[in-house]
Short mmCIF file of N, CA, C and O in Angstrom, two decimals:
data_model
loop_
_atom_site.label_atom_id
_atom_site.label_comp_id
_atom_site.label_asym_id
_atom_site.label_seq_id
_atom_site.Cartn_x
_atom_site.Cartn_y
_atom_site.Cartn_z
N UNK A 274 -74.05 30.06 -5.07
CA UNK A 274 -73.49 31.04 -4.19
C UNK A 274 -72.90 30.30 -3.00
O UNK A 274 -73.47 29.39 -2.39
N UNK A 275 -71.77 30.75 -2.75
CA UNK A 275 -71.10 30.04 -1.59
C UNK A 275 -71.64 30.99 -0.28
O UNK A 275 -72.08 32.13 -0.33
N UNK A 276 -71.48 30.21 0.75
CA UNK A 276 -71.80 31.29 1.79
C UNK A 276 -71.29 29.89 3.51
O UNK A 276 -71.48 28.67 3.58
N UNK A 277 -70.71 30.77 4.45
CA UNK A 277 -70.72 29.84 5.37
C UNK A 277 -71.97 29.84 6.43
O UNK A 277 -72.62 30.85 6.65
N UNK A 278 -72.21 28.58 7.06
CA UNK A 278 -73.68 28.53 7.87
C UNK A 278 -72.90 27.57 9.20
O UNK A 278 -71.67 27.55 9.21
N UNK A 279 -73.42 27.04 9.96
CA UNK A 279 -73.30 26.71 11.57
C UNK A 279 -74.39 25.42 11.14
O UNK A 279 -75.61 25.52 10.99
N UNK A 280 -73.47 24.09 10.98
CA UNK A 280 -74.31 23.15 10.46
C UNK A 280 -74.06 22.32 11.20
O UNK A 280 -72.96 21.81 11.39
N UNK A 281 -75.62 21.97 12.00
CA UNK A 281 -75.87 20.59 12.63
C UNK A 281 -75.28 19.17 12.20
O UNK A 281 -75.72 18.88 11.09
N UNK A 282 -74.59 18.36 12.62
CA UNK A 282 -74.31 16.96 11.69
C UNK A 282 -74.16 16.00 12.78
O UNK A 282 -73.40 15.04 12.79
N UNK A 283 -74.99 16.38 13.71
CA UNK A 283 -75.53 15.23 15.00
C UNK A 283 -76.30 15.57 16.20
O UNK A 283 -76.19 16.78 16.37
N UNK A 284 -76.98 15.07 17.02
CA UNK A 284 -77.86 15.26 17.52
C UNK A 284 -76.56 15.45 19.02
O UNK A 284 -75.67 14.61 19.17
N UNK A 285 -76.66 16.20 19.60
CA UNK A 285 -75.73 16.63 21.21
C UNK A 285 -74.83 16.50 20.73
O UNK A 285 -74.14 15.74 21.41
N UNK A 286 -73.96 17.03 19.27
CA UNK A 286 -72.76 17.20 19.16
C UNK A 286 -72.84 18.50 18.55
O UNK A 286 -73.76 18.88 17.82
N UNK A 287 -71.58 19.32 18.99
CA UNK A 287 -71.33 20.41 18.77
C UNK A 287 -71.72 21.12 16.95
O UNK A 287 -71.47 20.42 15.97
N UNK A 288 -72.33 22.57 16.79
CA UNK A 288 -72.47 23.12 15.32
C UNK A 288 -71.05 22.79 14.91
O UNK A 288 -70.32 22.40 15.82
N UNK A 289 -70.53 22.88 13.70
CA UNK A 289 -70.02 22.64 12.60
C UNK A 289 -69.88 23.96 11.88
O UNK A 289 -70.67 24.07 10.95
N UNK A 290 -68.78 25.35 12.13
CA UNK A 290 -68.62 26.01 10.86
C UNK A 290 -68.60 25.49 9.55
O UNK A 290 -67.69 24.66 9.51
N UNK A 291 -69.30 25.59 8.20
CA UNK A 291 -68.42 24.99 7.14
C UNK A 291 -69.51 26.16 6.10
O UNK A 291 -70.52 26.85 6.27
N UNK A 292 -68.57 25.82 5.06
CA UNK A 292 -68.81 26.43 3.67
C UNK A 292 -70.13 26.07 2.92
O UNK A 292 -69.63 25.68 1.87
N UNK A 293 -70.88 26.00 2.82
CA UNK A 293 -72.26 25.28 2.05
C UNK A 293 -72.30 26.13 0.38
O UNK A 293 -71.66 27.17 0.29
N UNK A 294 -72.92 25.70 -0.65
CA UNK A 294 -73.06 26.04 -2.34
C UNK A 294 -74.34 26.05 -2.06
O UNK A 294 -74.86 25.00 -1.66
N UNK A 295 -75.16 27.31 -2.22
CA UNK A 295 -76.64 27.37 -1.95
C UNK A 295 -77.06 27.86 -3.98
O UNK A 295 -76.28 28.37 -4.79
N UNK A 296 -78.16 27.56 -4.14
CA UNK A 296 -78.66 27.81 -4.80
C UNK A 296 -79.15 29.91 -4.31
O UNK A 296 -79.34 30.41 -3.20
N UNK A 297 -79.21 30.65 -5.92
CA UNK A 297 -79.70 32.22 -5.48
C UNK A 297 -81.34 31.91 -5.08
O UNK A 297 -82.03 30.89 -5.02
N UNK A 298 -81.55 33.32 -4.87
CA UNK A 298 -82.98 33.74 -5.05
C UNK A 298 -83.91 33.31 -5.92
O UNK A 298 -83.55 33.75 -7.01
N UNK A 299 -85.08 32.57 -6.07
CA UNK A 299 -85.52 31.92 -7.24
C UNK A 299 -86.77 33.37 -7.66
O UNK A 299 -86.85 34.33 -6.89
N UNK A 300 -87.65 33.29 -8.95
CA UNK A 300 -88.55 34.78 -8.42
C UNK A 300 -89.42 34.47 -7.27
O UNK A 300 -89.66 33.35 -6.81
N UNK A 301 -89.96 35.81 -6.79
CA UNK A 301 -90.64 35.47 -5.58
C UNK A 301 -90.17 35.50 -4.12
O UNK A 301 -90.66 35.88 -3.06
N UNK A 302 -88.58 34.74 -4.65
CA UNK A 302 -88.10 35.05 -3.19
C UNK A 302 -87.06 37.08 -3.24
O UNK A 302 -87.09 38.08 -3.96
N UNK A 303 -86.22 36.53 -1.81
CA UNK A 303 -85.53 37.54 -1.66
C UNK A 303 -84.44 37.20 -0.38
O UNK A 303 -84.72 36.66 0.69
N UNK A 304 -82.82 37.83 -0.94
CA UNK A 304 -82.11 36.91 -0.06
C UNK A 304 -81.52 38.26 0.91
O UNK A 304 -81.06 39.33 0.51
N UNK A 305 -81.75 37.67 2.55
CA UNK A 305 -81.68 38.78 3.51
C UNK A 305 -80.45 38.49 3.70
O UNK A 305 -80.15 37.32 3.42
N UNK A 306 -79.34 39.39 4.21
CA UNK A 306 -78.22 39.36 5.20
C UNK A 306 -78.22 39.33 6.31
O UNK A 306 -78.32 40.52 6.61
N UNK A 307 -78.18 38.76 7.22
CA UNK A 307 -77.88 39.20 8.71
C UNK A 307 -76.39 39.82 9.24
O UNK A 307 -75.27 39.31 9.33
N UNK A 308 -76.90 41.05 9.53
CA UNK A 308 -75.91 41.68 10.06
C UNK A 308 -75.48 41.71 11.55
O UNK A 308 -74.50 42.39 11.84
N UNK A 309 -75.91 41.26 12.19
CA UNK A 309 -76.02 41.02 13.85
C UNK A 309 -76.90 40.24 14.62
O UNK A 309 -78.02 40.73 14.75
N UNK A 310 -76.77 39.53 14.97
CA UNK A 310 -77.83 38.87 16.47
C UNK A 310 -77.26 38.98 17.67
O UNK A 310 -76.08 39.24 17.90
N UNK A 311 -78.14 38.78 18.42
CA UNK A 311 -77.72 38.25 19.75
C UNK A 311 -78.67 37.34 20.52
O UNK A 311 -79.83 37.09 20.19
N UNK A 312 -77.83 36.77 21.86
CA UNK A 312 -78.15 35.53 22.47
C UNK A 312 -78.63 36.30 24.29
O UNK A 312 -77.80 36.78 25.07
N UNK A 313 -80.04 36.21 24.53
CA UNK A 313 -79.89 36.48 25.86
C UNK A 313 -80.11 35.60 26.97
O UNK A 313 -79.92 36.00 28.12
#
């Protein structure tokens, strides 16, 4: 499953949008969406 994530690729350098290939749900698990956060 493709999906994009906010990926670390150094220590005091800026997240990284990019594309990541995740493996699904294996049994047992269960895959959440996030539909909103926020930062206060």
């Amino acid at each position: 499953m493709k999906t994009r994530a906010a990926v670390a690729v150094g220590a005091g350098k800026p997240l990284e949008i990019m594309e990541v290939d995740l493996e699904g749900p294996r049994e047992g698990e269960v895959l959440v969406e996030i539909k909103a956060t926020g930062i206060c």
